[in-house]
mmCIF file of C-alpha atoms in Angstrom:
data_model
loop_
_atom_site.group_PDB
_atom_site.id
_atom_site.type_symbol
_atom_site.label_atom_id
_atom_site.label_comp_id
_atom_site.label_asym_id
_atom_site.label_seq_id
_atom_site.Cartn_x
_atom_site.Cartn_y
_atom_site.Cartn_z
ATOM 1 C CA MET A 11 -4.161 3.500 -90.720
ATOM 2 C CA LYS A 12 -5.373 0.865 -88.271
ATOM 3 C CA ARG A 13 -4.364 2.943 -85.287
ATOM 4 C CA LYS A 14 -6.027 5.980 -86.831
ATOM 5 C CA MET A 15 -9.342 4.137 -87.264
ATOM 6 C CA ASN A 16 -9.290 3.099 -83.617
ATOM 7 C CA ARG A 17 -8.595 6.689 -82.610
ATOM 8 C CA LEU A 18 -11.449 8.004 -84.768
ATOM 9 C CA LEU A 19 -13.865 5.602 -83.140
ATOM 10 C CA GLN A 20 -12.753 6.416 -79.618
ATOM 11 C CA GLU A 21 -12.619 10.191 -80.072
ATOM 12 C CA ASN A 22 -15.389 11.005 -82.538
ATOM 13 C CA ILE A 23 -17.894 8.161 -82.892
ATOM 14 C CA LEU A 24 -18.317 6.183 -79.678
ATOM 15 C CA PRO A 25 -18.978 9.252 -77.477
ATOM 16 C CA VAL A 26 -22.049 10.152 -79.564
ATOM 17 C CA LEU A 27 -23.600 6.676 -79.642
ATOM 18 C CA ALA A 28 -26.303 5.609 -77.189
ATOM 19 C CA SER A 29 -24.795 3.688 -74.285
ATOM 20 C CA ASN A 30 -26.083 0.269 -75.446
ATOM 21 C CA LEU A 31 -24.557 0.746 -78.887
ATOM 22 C CA ARG A 32 -21.337 2.175 -77.488
ATOM 23 C CA ASN A 33 -20.819 -0.835 -75.207
ATOM 24 C CA ILE A 34 -21.485 -3.303 -78.017
ATOM 25 C CA ILE A 35 -19.041 -1.731 -80.467
ATOM 26 C CA ASN A 36 -16.460 -1.189 -77.739
ATOM 27 C CA ASN A 37 -16.346 -4.949 -77.202
ATOM 28 C CA ILE A 38 -15.318 -5.763 -80.773
ATOM 29 C CA ASN A 39 -11.724 -6.769 -81.454
ATOM 30 C CA PRO A 40 -10.249 -3.594 -83.031
ATOM 31 C CA LYS A 41 -8.541 -5.674 -85.737
ATOM 32 C CA LYS A 42 -11.976 -6.717 -87.009
ATOM 33 C CA ILE A 43 -13.022 -3.132 -87.744
ATOM 34 C CA ASP A 44 -9.787 -1.415 -88.789
ATOM 35 C CA ASP A 45 -11.321 -0.960 -92.264
ATOM 36 C CA LEU A 46 -14.705 0.298 -91.051
ATOM 37 C CA ILE A 47 -16.662 2.446 -93.516
ATOM 38 C CA GLU A 48 -20.146 2.851 -92.034
ATOM 39 C CA ILE A 49 -22.225 2.106 -88.964
ATOM 40 C CA ARG A 50 -25.861 1.509 -89.928
ATOM 41 C CA LEU A 51 -28.583 1.777 -87.295
ATOM 42 C CA ARG A 52 -32.200 0.983 -88.169
ATOM 43 C CA ALA A 53 -35.059 0.858 -85.666
ATOM 44 C CA ASN A 54 -36.053 -2.750 -84.887
ATOM 45 C CA LYS A 55 -33.220 -4.108 -87.052
ATOM 46 C CA PRO A 56 -29.719 -5.438 -86.263
ATOM 47 C CA ILE A 57 -26.692 -3.157 -86.066
ATOM 48 C CA ILE A 58 -24.693 -3.565 -89.267
ATOM 49 C CA LEU A 59 -21.080 -2.461 -89.599
ATOM 50 C CA GLU A 60 -19.927 -1.967 -93.185
ATOM 51 C CA ARG A 61 -16.230 -2.670 -93.827
ATOM 52 C CA VAL A 62 -14.054 -2.847 -96.914
ATOM 53 C CA ARG A 63 -13.924 -6.603 -96.240
ATOM 54 C CA GLY A 64 -17.716 -6.918 -95.921
ATOM 55 C CA GLU A 65 -20.416 -6.345 -93.342
ATOM 56 C CA LEU A 66 -20.585 -7.475 -89.714
ATOM 57 C CA ILE A 67 -23.688 -8.159 -87.623
ATOM 58 C CA LEU A 68 -23.329 -8.043 -83.850
ATOM 59 C CA SER A 69 -24.838 -9.663 -80.791
ATOM 60 C CA LYS A 70 -25.647 -7.718 -77.637
ATOM 61 C CA THR A 71 -22.158 -8.567 -76.328
ATOM 62 C CA GLY A 72 -20.367 -7.364 -79.446
ATOM 63 C CA THR A 73 -19.801 -10.867 -80.796
ATOM 64 C CA ILE A 74 -19.748 -11.144 -84.585
ATOM 65 C CA ILE A 75 -22.543 -13.497 -85.646
ATOM 66 C CA ASN A 76 -23.984 -15.130 -88.754
ATOM 67 C CA ASP A 77 -27.408 -15.988 -87.360
ATOM 68 C CA THR A 78 -29.444 -12.774 -87.270
ATOM 69 C CA SER A 79 -31.773 -14.272 -84.658
ATOM 70 C CA GLU A 80 -28.924 -13.727 -82.177
ATOM 71 C CA ALA A 81 -28.337 -10.098 -83.209
ATOM 72 C CA TYR A 82 -28.819 -7.087 -81.004
ATOM 73 C CA ILE A 83 -31.922 -5.303 -82.295
ATOM 74 C CA THR A 84 -31.571 -1.532 -82.398
ATOM 75 C CA LYS A 85 -34.335 0.159 -80.436
ATOM 76 C CA GLY A 86 -36.058 3.409 -81.248
ATOM 77 C CA LYS A 87 -34.640 4.754 -77.985
ATOM 78 C CA ASP A 88 -31.100 3.921 -79.169
ATOM 79 C CA ILE A 89 -31.610 6.108 -82.228
ATOM 80 C CA LYS A 90 -33.249 8.895 -80.229
ATOM 81 C CA ASP A 91 -30.485 8.891 -77.603
ATOM 82 C CA THR A 92 -27.808 8.825 -80.311
ATOM 83 C CA LEU A 93 -29.395 11.817 -82.070
ATOM 84 C CA ASN A 94 -29.538 13.727 -78.792
ATOM 85 C CA LEU A 95 -25.835 13.085 -78.184
ATOM 86 C CA MET A 96 -24.888 13.978 -81.745
ATOM 87 C CA THR A 97 -26.839 17.244 -81.695
ATOM 88 C CA ASP A 98 -26.362 18.160 -78.029
ATOM 89 C CA SER A 99 -30.132 17.707 -77.611
ATOM 90 C CA SER A 100 -30.774 20.474 -80.159
ATOM 91 C CA LEU A 101 -31.931 18.560 -83.217
ATOM 92 C CA PHE A 102 -34.191 21.440 -84.268
ATOM 93 C CA THR A 103 -31.165 23.703 -84.807
ATOM 94 C CA LEU A 104 -29.967 21.374 -87.598
ATOM 95 C CA GLN A 105 -33.239 21.224 -89.512
ATOM 96 C CA GLY A 106 -31.693 23.129 -92.411
ATOM 97 C CA GLU A 107 -29.037 20.442 -92.802
ATOM 98 C CA ILE A 108 -31.376 17.564 -92.061
ATOM 99 C CA ARG A 109 -33.618 18.544 -94.964
ATOM 100 C CA SER A 110 -30.734 17.382 -97.165
ATOM 101 C CA GLY A 111 -30.847 13.971 -95.479
ATOM 102 C CA TYR A 112 -27.651 14.251 -93.469
ATOM 103 C CA PHE A 113 -25.581 16.343 -91.076
ATOM 104 C CA THR A 114 -21.900 16.392 -90.158
ATOM 105 C CA LEU A 115 -20.186 15.562 -86.879
ATOM 106 C CA THR A 116 -16.969 16.946 -85.483
ATOM 107 C CA GLY A 117 -14.201 15.203 -87.395
ATOM 108 C CA GLY A 118 -16.102 15.356 -90.677
ATOM 109 C CA HIS A 119 -18.097 12.141 -90.197
ATOM 110 C CA ARG A 120 -21.408 12.309 -92.040
ATOM 111 C CA VAL A 121 -24.666 11.058 -90.558
ATOM 112 C CA GLY A 122 -27.357 10.165 -93.069
ATOM 113 C CA LEU A 123 -30.897 9.734 -91.795
ATOM 114 C CA VAL A 124 -34.314 8.499 -92.836
ATOM 115 C CA GLY A 125 -37.785 8.872 -91.389
ATOM 116 C CA GLN A 126 -41.066 10.607 -92.164
ATOM 117 C CA VAL A 127 -40.612 13.378 -94.720
ATOM 118 C CA ILE A 128 -42.761 16.514 -94.490
ATOM 119 C CA SER A 129 -42.920 18.217 -97.888
ATOM 120 C CA ASP A 130 -44.696 21.120 -99.509
ATOM 121 C CA ASN A 131 -44.886 21.855 -103.242
ATOM 122 C CA ASN A 132 -42.495 18.969 -103.887
ATOM 123 C CA GLU A 133 -39.901 20.499 -101.539
ATOM 124 C CA ILE A 134 -38.688 18.774 -98.382
ATOM 125 C CA LYS A 135 -39.420 20.919 -95.329
ATOM 126 C CA ARG A 136 -38.285 18.588 -92.576
ATOM 127 C CA ILE A 137 -37.713 14.965 -91.599
ATOM 128 C CA LYS A 138 -39.287 13.737 -88.386
ATOM 129 C CA HIS A 139 -39.776 10.384 -86.620
ATOM 130 C CA ILE A 140 -36.226 9.485 -87.591
ATOM 131 C CA SER A 141 -35.953 5.704 -87.842
ATOM 132 C CA GLY A 142 -32.518 5.080 -89.282
ATOM 133 C CA LEU A 143 -28.988 6.471 -89.170
ATOM 134 C CA ASN A 144 -25.965 5.803 -91.357
ATOM 135 C CA ILE A 145 -22.746 7.018 -89.767
ATOM 136 C CA ARG A 146 -20.210 7.289 -92.564
ATOM 137 C CA ILE A 147 -16.645 7.285 -91.249
ATOM 138 C CA CYS A 148 -14.517 10.096 -92.676
ATOM 139 C CA GLN A 149 -10.908 8.965 -92.827
ATOM 140 C CA GLU A 150 -8.529 11.119 -94.799
ATOM 141 C CA VAL A 151 -5.530 9.344 -96.303
ATOM 142 C CA ILE A 152 -2.530 11.639 -96.532
ATOM 143 C CA GLY A 153 -0.608 10.663 -99.654
ATOM 144 C CA ALA A 154 -3.563 9.042 -101.429
ATOM 145 C CA ALA A 155 -2.812 11.134 -104.524
ATOM 146 C CA ASP A 156 0.918 10.369 -104.654
ATOM 147 C CA SER A 157 0.502 7.914 -107.533
ATOM 148 C CA VAL A 158 -1.327 10.404 -109.785
ATOM 149 C CA ILE A 159 -0.091 13.862 -108.804
ATOM 150 C CA LYS A 160 2.739 13.912 -111.378
ATOM 151 C CA ASP A 161 0.188 13.313 -114.155
ATOM 152 C CA VAL A 162 -2.116 16.091 -112.932
ATOM 153 C CA ILE A 163 0.357 18.946 -112.541
ATOM 154 C CA ARG A 164 1.763 20.854 -115.495
ATOM 155 C CA GLY A 165 4.992 22.681 -114.797
ATOM 156 C CA ARG A 166 5.556 24.515 -111.519
ATOM 157 C CA SER A 167 2.255 26.340 -111.160
ATOM 158 C CA ASP A 168 -0.378 24.868 -113.461
ATOM 159 C CA ILE A 169 -2.432 21.684 -113.752
ATOM 160 C CA TYR A 170 -4.407 19.736 -116.339
ATOM 161 C CA ASN A 171 -8.196 19.754 -116.256
ATOM 162 C CA THR A 172 -8.833 16.351 -114.731
ATOM 163 C CA LEU A 173 -11.824 14.014 -114.554
ATOM 164 C CA ILE A 174 -11.830 11.127 -112.073
ATOM 165 C CA ILE A 175 -14.131 8.235 -112.999
ATOM 166 C CA SER A 176 -14.980 5.771 -110.277
ATOM 167 C CA PRO A 177 -17.705 3.355 -109.194
ATOM 168 C CA PRO A 178 -19.152 4.043 -105.729
ATOM 169 C CA ARG A 179 -16.869 3.307 -102.768
ATOM 170 C CA CYS A 180 -13.719 3.049 -104.833
ATOM 171 C CA GLY A 181 -11.851 5.963 -103.264
ATOM 172 C CA LYS A 182 -12.638 8.934 -105.510
ATOM 173 C CA THR A 183 -13.405 11.319 -102.635
ATOM 174 C CA THR A 184 -10.314 10.209 -100.738
ATOM 175 C CA LEU A 185 -8.230 10.816 -103.868
ATOM 176 C CA ILE A 186 -9.715 14.225 -104.642
ATOM 177 C CA ARG A 187 -9.298 15.313 -101.028
ATOM 178 C CA ASP A 188 -5.573 14.576 -101.082
ATOM 179 C CA LEU A 189 -5.193 16.159 -104.523
ATOM 180 C CA THR A 190 -6.709 19.305 -103.030
ATOM 181 C CA ARG A 191 -4.202 19.283 -100.181
ATOM 182 C CA GLN A 192 -1.173 18.698 -102.392
ATOM 183 C CA LEU A 193 -2.105 21.310 -104.998
ATOM 184 C CA SER A 194 -2.833 23.846 -102.272
ATOM 185 C CA CYS A 195 0.333 23.265 -100.271
ATOM 186 C CA GLY A 196 2.662 22.526 -103.168
ATOM 187 C CA VAL A 197 4.741 19.445 -103.950
ATOM 188 C CA SER A 198 8.387 20.225 -103.284
ATOM 189 C CA LYS A 199 9.804 17.022 -104.787
ATOM 190 C CA LEU A 200 8.153 17.957 -108.103
ATOM 191 C CA GLN A 201 9.039 21.645 -107.730
ATOM 192 C CA PHE A 202 5.351 22.489 -107.847
ATOM 193 C CA LYS A 203 4.337 25.701 -106.108
ATOM 194 C CA GLY A 204 1.069 25.788 -104.208
ATOM 195 C CA ILE A 205 -1.875 27.318 -106.078
ATOM 196 C CA LYS A 206 -5.212 28.805 -105.026
ATOM 197 C CA VAL A 207 -7.854 26.089 -104.795
ATOM 198 C CA GLY A 208 -11.604 26.592 -104.521
ATOM 199 C CA VAL A 209 -13.650 23.601 -103.360
ATOM 200 C CA VAL A 210 -17.396 23.330 -103.881
ATOM 201 C CA ASP A 211 -18.366 20.580 -101.453
ATOM 202 C CA GLU A 212 -22.065 20.069 -102.029
ATOM 203 C CA ARG A 213 -22.301 16.927 -99.878
ATOM 204 C CA SER A 214 -19.775 17.880 -97.166
ATOM 205 C CA GLU A 215 -17.584 14.932 -98.123
ATOM 206 C CA ILE A 216 -14.358 16.510 -99.361
ATOM 207 C CA GLY A 217 -13.760 18.873 -96.462
ATOM 208 C CA GLY A 218 -16.055 17.151 -93.972
ATOM 209 C CA ALA A 219 -16.880 20.618 -92.669
ATOM 210 C CA TYR A 220 -18.310 21.145 -89.214
ATOM 211 C CA GLN A 221 -19.946 24.560 -88.784
ATOM 212 C CA GLY A 222 -18.313 25.688 -92.020
ATOM 213 C CA VAL A 223 -14.751 24.710 -91.095
ATOM 214 C CA ALA A 224 -13.073 21.812 -92.925
ATOM 215 C CA GLN A 225 -12.219 18.939 -90.593
ATOM 216 C CA ASN A 226 -9.891 17.410 -93.188
ATOM 217 C CA ASP A 227 -6.608 18.929 -94.300
ATOM 218 C CA LEU A 228 -7.357 20.698 -97.603
ATOM 219 C CA GLY A 229 -4.149 22.722 -97.669
ATOM 220 C CA ILE A 230 -3.147 26.299 -96.892
ATOM 221 C CA ARG A 231 -4.443 27.984 -100.050
ATOM 222 C CA THR A 232 -7.884 26.379 -100.191
ATOM 223 C CA ASP A 233 -11.251 28.141 -99.920
ATOM 224 C CA LEU A 234 -14.217 25.911 -99.134
ATOM 225 C CA LEU A 235 -17.882 26.348 -99.995
ATOM 226 C CA ASP A 236 -19.694 23.766 -97.911
ATOM 227 C CA ARG A 237 -23.164 22.449 -98.857
ATOM 228 C CA CYS A 238 -23.324 24.717 -101.883
ATOM 229 C CA PRO A 239 -24.858 23.527 -105.180
ATOM 230 C CA LYS A 240 -21.990 22.854 -107.567
ATOM 231 C CA ALA A 241 -23.051 25.050 -110.473
ATOM 232 C CA LYS A 242 -23.789 28.082 -108.312
ATOM 233 C CA GLY A 243 -20.720 27.501 -106.159
ATOM 234 C CA MET A 244 -18.325 27.438 -109.102
ATOM 235 C CA MET A 245 -19.576 30.801 -110.348
ATOM 236 C CA LEU A 246 -19.479 32.255 -106.837
ATOM 237 C CA LEU A 247 -15.853 31.210 -106.362
ATOM 238 C CA ILE A 248 -14.811 32.660 -109.716
ATOM 239 C CA ARG A 249 -16.418 36.003 -108.864
ATOM 240 C CA SER A 250 -15.223 36.258 -105.296
ATOM 241 C CA MET A 251 -12.074 34.191 -104.642
ATOM 242 C CA SER A 252 -10.088 34.150 -107.929
ATOM 243 C CA PRO A 253 -9.147 30.457 -107.724
ATOM 244 C CA ASP A 254 -6.546 28.887 -109.978
ATOM 245 C CA VAL A 255 -8.418 25.593 -109.819
ATOM 246 C CA ILE A 256 -11.923 24.581 -108.742
ATOM 247 C CA ILE A 257 -12.432 21.119 -107.309
ATOM 248 C CA THR A 258 -15.813 19.489 -106.912
ATOM 249 C CA ASP A 259 -17.273 16.037 -106.516
ATOM 250 C CA GLU A 260 -19.823 13.994 -108.455
ATOM 251 C CA ILE A 261 -20.951 16.013 -111.453
ATOM 252 C CA GLY A 262 -23.945 14.702 -113.326
ATOM 253 C CA SER A 263 -26.520 17.273 -114.403
ATOM 254 C CA GLN A 264 -26.527 19.478 -117.488
ATOM 255 C CA GLU A 265 -26.309 22.479 -115.155
ATOM 256 C CA ASP A 266 -23.102 21.050 -113.650
ATOM 257 C CA ALA A 267 -21.623 20.431 -117.100
ATOM 258 C CA LYS A 268 -22.472 23.950 -118.262
ATOM 259 C CA ALA A 269 -20.860 25.490 -115.159
ATOM 260 C CA LEU A 270 -17.721 23.406 -115.772
ATOM 261 C CA GLN A 271 -17.473 24.730 -119.306
ATOM 262 C CA GLU A 272 -17.983 28.325 -118.160
ATOM 263 C CA ALA A 273 -15.258 27.938 -115.519
ATOM 264 C CA ILE A 274 -12.810 26.439 -118.014
ATOM 265 C CA ASN A 275 -13.606 29.162 -120.560
ATOM 266 C CA ALA A 276 -12.877 31.706 -117.813
ATOM 267 C CA GLY A 277 -9.353 30.306 -117.498
ATOM 268 C CA VAL A 278 -9.924 28.332 -114.291
ATOM 269 C CA ARG A 279 -8.668 24.753 -114.116
ATOM 270 C CA ILE A 280 -11.087 22.022 -113.048
ATOM 271 C CA ILE A 281 -10.786 18.735 -111.172
ATOM 272 C CA THR A 282 -13.995 16.784 -110.667
ATOM 273 C CA THR A 283 -15.359 13.270 -110.325
ATOM 274 C CA VAL A 284 -18.176 11.232 -111.800
ATOM 275 C CA HIS A 285 -19.678 7.847 -111.032
ATOM 276 C CA GLY A 286 -18.878 5.262 -113.700
ATOM 277 C CA SER A 287 -16.507 2.541 -114.828
ATOM 278 C CA ASN A 288 -14.942 3.884 -118.033
ATOM 279 C CA LEU A 289 -14.801 6.863 -120.361
ATOM 280 C CA ASP A 290 -17.166 5.405 -122.968
ATOM 281 C CA GLU A 291 -19.845 4.980 -120.330
ATOM 282 C CA ILE A 292 -19.530 8.638 -119.279
ATOM 283 C CA ARG A 293 -19.472 9.815 -122.889
ATOM 284 C CA SER A 294 -22.813 8.101 -123.515
ATOM 285 C CA ARG A 295 -24.623 10.226 -120.917
ATOM 286 C CA PRO A 296 -26.502 13.109 -122.577
ATOM 287 C CA SER A 297 -25.659 15.601 -119.822
ATOM 288 C CA LEU A 298 -21.896 14.957 -120.064
ATOM 289 C CA LYS A 299 -21.450 14.044 -123.731
ATOM 290 C CA GLU A 300 -20.609 17.571 -124.898
ATOM 291 C CA VAL A 301 -18.075 18.350 -122.185
ATOM 292 C CA ILE A 302 -16.298 15.026 -122.825
ATOM 293 C CA ASN A 303 -16.309 15.283 -126.606
ATOM 294 C CA SER A 304 -15.094 18.895 -126.466
ATOM 295 C CA HIS A 305 -11.873 17.632 -124.832
ATOM 296 C CA PHE A 306 -12.140 20.033 -121.918
ATOM 297 C CA PHE A 307 -10.498 17.329 -119.783
ATOM 298 C CA GLN A 308 -6.845 16.649 -120.566
ATOM 299 C CA ARG A 309 -6.482 13.911 -117.968
ATOM 300 C CA VAL A 310 -8.930 11.145 -117.101
ATOM 301 C CA ILE A 311 -8.158 8.967 -114.080
ATOM 302 C CA ILE A 312 -10.112 5.716 -113.790
ATOM 303 C CA LEU A 313 -10.424 4.037 -110.390
ATOM 304 C CA SER A 314 -11.682 0.646 -109.261
ATOM 305 C CA CYS A 315 -11.670 -1.565 -106.163
ATOM 306 C CA ARG A 316 -9.852 -4.423 -107.889
ATOM 307 C CA LYS A 317 -6.955 -4.225 -105.434
ATOM 308 C CA GLY A 318 -8.888 -2.318 -102.805
ATOM 309 C CA PRO A 319 -10.387 1.216 -102.836
ATOM 310 C CA GLY A 320 -8.292 3.689 -104.796
ATOM 311 C CA THR A 321 -6.890 1.258 -107.348
ATOM 312 C CA VAL A 322 -5.791 3.344 -110.345
ATOM 313 C CA GLU A 323 -6.780 1.337 -113.411
ATOM 314 C CA ASN A 324 -5.740 3.856 -116.039
ATOM 315 C CA ILE A 325 -4.678 7.444 -116.615
ATOM 316 C CA ILE A 326 -5.763 8.692 -120.036
ATOM 317 C CA LYS A 327 -3.868 11.655 -121.452
ATOM 318 C CA ILE A 328 -5.935 13.605 -123.976
#
């Protein structure tokens, strides 16, 4: 994992950072950032590296510091140059993606951005004068679902409808990504045959798609809808791709819940996630109360960060 993080930085991230930023991060001891999650760049503010172990602030030489008065201050030019490298100097061609507040790099790394929003009739048209970037490192973990896969599958070619409950940054997307791969490819040691998987990846986090192609391994029988609204995407997949299971991330709205129920009633299995800490908390939300109380989900997996991201606190069998 540590070697992989270093490779991701060298191959995917450092080449698209402005030269000042690249030199600073290149000078850090790799052991200090082997659990890197995000690189946050804000105009006229220090560079902040977010890790599992906590944040780091850097000097102009790449030294880790506590006194922010010694920090390297990110310049507007650093952000502009980084955007030009990331977009091959064609930022305007990504305006459709940027309206959503982010775009995806080769390798599946997601770049969130902020700046001046131009809107019309309460709809975002574009974002200009970009003043901040959040580079979120996409690092797939092959085998992340090993501890739960036996509780998700049912026989050799079926699964249980499964809900994954997790607070932010506790590994739910990493888990669901590896579940997708294993269900799609099959699990020979459990005599589970691969099944057809449809993924609705509204935020480009599961597949980490670049130009529509998943950068993460989602398996050989997986069809991906990237940047598609969940409710519409689930119905589209059912009509067009005949999936055995639909996998999506972060349900929350009544429209999402209704689409889940329609998919399940159509005979399609569902795996999805929701932000939260326990089942009672999710049950109390008006938009999700009915789908929970109707026992559509036969498995509920609860994650935490108690022993690091991806800690499985409980698997509830309903």
